[in-house]
Short mmCIF file of C-alpha atoms in Angstrom, two decimals:
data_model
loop_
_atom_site.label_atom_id
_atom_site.label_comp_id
_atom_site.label_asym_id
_atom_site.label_seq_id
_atom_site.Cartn_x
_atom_site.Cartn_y
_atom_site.Cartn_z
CA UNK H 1 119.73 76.15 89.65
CA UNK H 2 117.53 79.00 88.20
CA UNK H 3 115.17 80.56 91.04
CA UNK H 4 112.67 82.79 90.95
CA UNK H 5 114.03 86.34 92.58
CA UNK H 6 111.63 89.25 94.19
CA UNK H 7 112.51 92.32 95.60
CA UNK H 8 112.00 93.65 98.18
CA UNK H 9 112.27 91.61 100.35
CA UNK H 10 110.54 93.58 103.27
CA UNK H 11 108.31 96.74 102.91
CA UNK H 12 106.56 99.13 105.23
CA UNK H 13 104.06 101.64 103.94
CA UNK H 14 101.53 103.94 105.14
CA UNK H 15 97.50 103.49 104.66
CA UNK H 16 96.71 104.63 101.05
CA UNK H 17 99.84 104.82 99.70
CA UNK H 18 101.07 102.99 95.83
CA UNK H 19 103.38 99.98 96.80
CA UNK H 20 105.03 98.06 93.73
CA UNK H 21 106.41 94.31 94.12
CA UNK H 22 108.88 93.37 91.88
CA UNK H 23 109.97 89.73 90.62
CA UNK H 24 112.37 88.56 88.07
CA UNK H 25 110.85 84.92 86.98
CA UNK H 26 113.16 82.03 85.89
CA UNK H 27 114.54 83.10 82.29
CA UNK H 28 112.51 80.22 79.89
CA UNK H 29 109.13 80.59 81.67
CA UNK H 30 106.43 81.86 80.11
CA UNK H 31 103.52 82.20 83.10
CA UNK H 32 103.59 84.61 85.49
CA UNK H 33 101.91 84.30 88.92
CA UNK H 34 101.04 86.74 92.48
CA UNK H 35 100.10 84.78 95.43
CA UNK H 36 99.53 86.31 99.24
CA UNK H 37 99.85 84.68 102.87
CA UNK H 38 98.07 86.17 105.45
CA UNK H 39 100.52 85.28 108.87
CA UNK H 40 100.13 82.42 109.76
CA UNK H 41 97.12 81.26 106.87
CA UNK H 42 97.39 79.61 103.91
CA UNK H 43 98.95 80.98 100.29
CA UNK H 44 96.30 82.68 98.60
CA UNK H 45 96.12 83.00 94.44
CA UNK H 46 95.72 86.46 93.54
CA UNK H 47 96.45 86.24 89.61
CA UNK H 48 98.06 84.51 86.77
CA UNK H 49 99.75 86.54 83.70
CA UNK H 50 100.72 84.81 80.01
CA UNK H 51 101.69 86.86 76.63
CA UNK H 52 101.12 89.79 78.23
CA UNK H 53 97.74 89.73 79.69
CA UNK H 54 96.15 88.44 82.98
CA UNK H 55 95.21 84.73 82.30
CA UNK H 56 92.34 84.37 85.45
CA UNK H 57 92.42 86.34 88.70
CA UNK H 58 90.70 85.75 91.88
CA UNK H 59 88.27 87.75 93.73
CA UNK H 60 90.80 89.27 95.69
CA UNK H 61 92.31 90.99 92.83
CA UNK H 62 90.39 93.68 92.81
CA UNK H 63 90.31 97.17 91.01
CA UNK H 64 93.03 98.36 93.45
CA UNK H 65 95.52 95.52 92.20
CA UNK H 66 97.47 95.61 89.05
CA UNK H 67 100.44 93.61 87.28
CA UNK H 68 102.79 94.33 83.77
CA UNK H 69 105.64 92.73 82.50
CA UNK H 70 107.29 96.39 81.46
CA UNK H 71 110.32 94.42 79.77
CA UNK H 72 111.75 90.96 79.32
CA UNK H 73 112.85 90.36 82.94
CA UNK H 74 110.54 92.07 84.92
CA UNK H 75 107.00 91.09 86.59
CA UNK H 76 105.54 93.90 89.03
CA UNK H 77 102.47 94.08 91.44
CA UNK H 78 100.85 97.47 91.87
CA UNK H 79 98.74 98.19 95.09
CA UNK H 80 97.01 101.49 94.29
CA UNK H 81 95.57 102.81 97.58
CA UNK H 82 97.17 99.63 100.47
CA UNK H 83 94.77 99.04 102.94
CA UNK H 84 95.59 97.50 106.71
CA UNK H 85 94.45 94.00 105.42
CA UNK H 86 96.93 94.02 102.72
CA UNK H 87 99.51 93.27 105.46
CA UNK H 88 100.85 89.60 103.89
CA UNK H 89 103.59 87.95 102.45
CA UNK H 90 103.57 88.33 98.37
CA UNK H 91 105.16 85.74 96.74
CA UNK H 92 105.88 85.73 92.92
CA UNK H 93 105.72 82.07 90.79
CA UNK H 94 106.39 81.11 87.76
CA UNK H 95 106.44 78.11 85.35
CA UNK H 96 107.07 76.77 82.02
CA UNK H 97 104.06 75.32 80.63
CA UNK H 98 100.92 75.63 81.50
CA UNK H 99 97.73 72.97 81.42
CA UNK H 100 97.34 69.85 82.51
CA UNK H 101 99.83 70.07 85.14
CA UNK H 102 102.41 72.62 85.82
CA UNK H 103 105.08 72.98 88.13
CA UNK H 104 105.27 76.89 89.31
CA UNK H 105 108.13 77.70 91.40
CA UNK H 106 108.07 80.41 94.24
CA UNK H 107 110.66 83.20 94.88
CA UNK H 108 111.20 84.34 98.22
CA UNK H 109 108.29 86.89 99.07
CA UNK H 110 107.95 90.00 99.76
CA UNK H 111 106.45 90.71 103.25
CA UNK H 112 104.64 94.47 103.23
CA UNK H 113 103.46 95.94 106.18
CA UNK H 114 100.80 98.76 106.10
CA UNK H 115 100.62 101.19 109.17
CA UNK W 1 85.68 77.56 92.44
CA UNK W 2 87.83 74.54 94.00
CA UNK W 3 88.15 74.15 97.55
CA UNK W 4 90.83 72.39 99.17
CA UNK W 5 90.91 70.35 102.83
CA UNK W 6 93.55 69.86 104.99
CA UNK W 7 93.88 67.47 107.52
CA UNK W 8 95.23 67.83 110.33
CA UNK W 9 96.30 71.02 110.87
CA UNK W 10 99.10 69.91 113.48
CA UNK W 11 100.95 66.56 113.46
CA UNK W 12 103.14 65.59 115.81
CA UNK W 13 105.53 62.20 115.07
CA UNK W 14 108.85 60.66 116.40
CA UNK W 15 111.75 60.43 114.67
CA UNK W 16 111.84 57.73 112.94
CA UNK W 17 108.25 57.23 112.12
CA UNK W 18 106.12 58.14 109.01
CA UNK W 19 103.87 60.79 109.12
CA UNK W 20 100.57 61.02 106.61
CA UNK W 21 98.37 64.42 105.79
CA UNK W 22 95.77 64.03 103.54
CA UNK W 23 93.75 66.56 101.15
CA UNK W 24 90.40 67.02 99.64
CA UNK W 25 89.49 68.79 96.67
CA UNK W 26 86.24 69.76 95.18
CA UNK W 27 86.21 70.49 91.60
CA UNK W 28 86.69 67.41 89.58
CA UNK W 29 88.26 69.11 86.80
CA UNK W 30 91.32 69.59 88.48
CA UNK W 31 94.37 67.28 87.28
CA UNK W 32 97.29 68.69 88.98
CA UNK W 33 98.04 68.15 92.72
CA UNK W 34 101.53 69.45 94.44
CA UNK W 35 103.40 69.33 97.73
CA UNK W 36 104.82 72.46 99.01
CA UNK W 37 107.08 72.80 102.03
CA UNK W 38 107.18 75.77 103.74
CA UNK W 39 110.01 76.91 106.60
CA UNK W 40 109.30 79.23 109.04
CA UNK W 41 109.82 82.52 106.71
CA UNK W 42 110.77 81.26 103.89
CA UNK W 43 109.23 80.22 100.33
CA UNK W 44 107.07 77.25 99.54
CA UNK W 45 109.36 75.21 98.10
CA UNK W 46 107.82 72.08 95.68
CA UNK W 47 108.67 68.16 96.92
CA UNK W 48 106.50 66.45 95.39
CA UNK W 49 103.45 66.58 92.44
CA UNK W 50 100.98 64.07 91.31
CA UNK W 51 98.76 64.66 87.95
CA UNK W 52 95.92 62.54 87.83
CA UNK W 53 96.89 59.90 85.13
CA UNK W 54 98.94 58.51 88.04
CA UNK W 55 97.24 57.00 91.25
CA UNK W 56 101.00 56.83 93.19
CA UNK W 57 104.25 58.84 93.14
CA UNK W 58 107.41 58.13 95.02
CA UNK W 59 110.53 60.21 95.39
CA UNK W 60 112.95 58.57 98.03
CA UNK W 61 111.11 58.59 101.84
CA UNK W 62 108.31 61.14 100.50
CA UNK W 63 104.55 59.59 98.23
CA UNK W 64 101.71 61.29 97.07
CA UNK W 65 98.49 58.80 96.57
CA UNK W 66 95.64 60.37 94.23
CA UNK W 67 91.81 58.83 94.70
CA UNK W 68 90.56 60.79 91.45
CA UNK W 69 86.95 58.95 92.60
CA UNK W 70 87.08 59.95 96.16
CA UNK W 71 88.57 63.32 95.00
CA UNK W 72 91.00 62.97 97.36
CA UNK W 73 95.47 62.61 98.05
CA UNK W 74 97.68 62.13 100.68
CA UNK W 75 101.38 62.78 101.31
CA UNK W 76 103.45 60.45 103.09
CA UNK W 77 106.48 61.25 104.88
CA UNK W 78 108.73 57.93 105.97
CA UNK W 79 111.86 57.81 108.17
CA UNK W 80 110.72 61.18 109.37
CA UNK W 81 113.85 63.30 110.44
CA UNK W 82 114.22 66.69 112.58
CA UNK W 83 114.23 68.68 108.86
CA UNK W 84 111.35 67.15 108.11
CA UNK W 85 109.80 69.65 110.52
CA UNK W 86 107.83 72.62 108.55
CA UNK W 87 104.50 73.18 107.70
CA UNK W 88 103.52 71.19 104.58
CA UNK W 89 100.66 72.67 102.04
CA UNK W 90 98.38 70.83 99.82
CA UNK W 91 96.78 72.26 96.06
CA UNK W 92 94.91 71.64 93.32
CA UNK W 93 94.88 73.40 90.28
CA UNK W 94 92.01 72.39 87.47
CA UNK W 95 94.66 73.17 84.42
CA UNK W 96 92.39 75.47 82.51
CA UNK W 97 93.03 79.21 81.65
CA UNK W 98 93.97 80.54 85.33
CA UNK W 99 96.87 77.66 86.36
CA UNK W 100 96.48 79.68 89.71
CA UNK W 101 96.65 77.15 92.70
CA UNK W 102 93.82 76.38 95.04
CA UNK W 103 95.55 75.86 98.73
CA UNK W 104 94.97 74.02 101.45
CA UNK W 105 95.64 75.72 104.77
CA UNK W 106 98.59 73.46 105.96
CA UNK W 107 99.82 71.15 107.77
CA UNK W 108 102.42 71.66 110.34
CA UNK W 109 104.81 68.69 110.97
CA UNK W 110 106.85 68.23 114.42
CA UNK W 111 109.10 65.60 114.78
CA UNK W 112 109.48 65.03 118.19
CA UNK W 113 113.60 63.58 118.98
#
């Protein structure tokens, strides 16, 4: 069965520095999600990505957050500048359709750490 | 935005017996409602969804109920066994533009041998 893949799978990085999360999505989907867990809290939406452009994003997506599909596989998460609180699990999603009811399925996370 | 209720946020049941966690959601444009499972470091992994033409979905010992007036949905777990044992999350999405999903803050299951 097709899963949702992210890599990688652990990352440690120093205050300020550019982190980039990478996820290859199951092959016939079409949107493209970031969500975050905070140990031990629940799975936060961060943003949602369709035909190449962010579909909605939350207030947590801020200026310092970005995402691109750069080719047919590929779905990334830029941090800019990572601050202490950025500490989480990121976990990529994706599903087929859209509307009305979706099913979005997770890939494994990536858990960054920021000293 | 939607907000999404968990209750409780601990539930402890022998083996053998069904277990129930139920959600609350705010908005009432939202129309989607799945079950994630989550293991101790791993991914949230779907069991069950509802959309909210349907008041009841079963898939073997796991149901989802939907009260579209009460705005609210339940999950219940029967024959409970030891791999039952995870923390269980609630959402809501409203279907429009952003699809993102609207969590609850879990649920974590014990079942006691």
């Amino acid at each position: 069965e097709p899963e949702v893949t992210q890599t990688p799978s652990h990352q440690v990085t120093q205050m300020g520095q550019e982190v980039i999360l990478r996820c290859v999505p199951i092959s016939n989907h079409l949107y493209f999600y970031w969500y975050r867990q905070i140990l031990g809290q629940k799975v936060e939406f961060l943003v949602s990505f369709y035909n190449n452009e962010i579909s909605e994003k939350s207030e947590i997506f801020d200026d310092q957050f970005s995402v691109e599909r750069p080719d047919g596989s590929n779905f990334t998460l830029k941090i800019r500048s990572t601050k202490l609180e950025d500490s989480a699990m990121y976990f990529c999603a994706s599903s087929a359709t859209s509307g009305g009811g979706k099913t979005q399925y997770f890939g494994p996370g990536t858990r960054l750490l920021v000293l | 935005g939607e907000n999404v209720e968990q209750h409780p946020s601990t539930l402890s049941v022998q083996e053998g017996d069904s277990a129930v966690i139920k959600c609350t959601y705010s908005d009432s444009a939202s129309n989607y409602f799945p079950w994630y499972k989550q293991e101790l470091g791993k991914r949230p992994q779907l069991i069950i969804d509802i959309r909210s033409n349907v008041g009841e979905k079963k898939d073997q010992r796991i149901a989802v109920t939907l009260n579209k007036t009460a705005k609210h949905f339940s999950l219940h777990i029967t024959e409970t066994q030891p791999e039952d044992s995870a923390v269980y999350f609630c959402a809501a999405s409203d279907g429009g533009g952003a699809d993102g999903l609207t969590f609850g803050k879990g649920t974590h299951l014990i079942i006691q041998p």
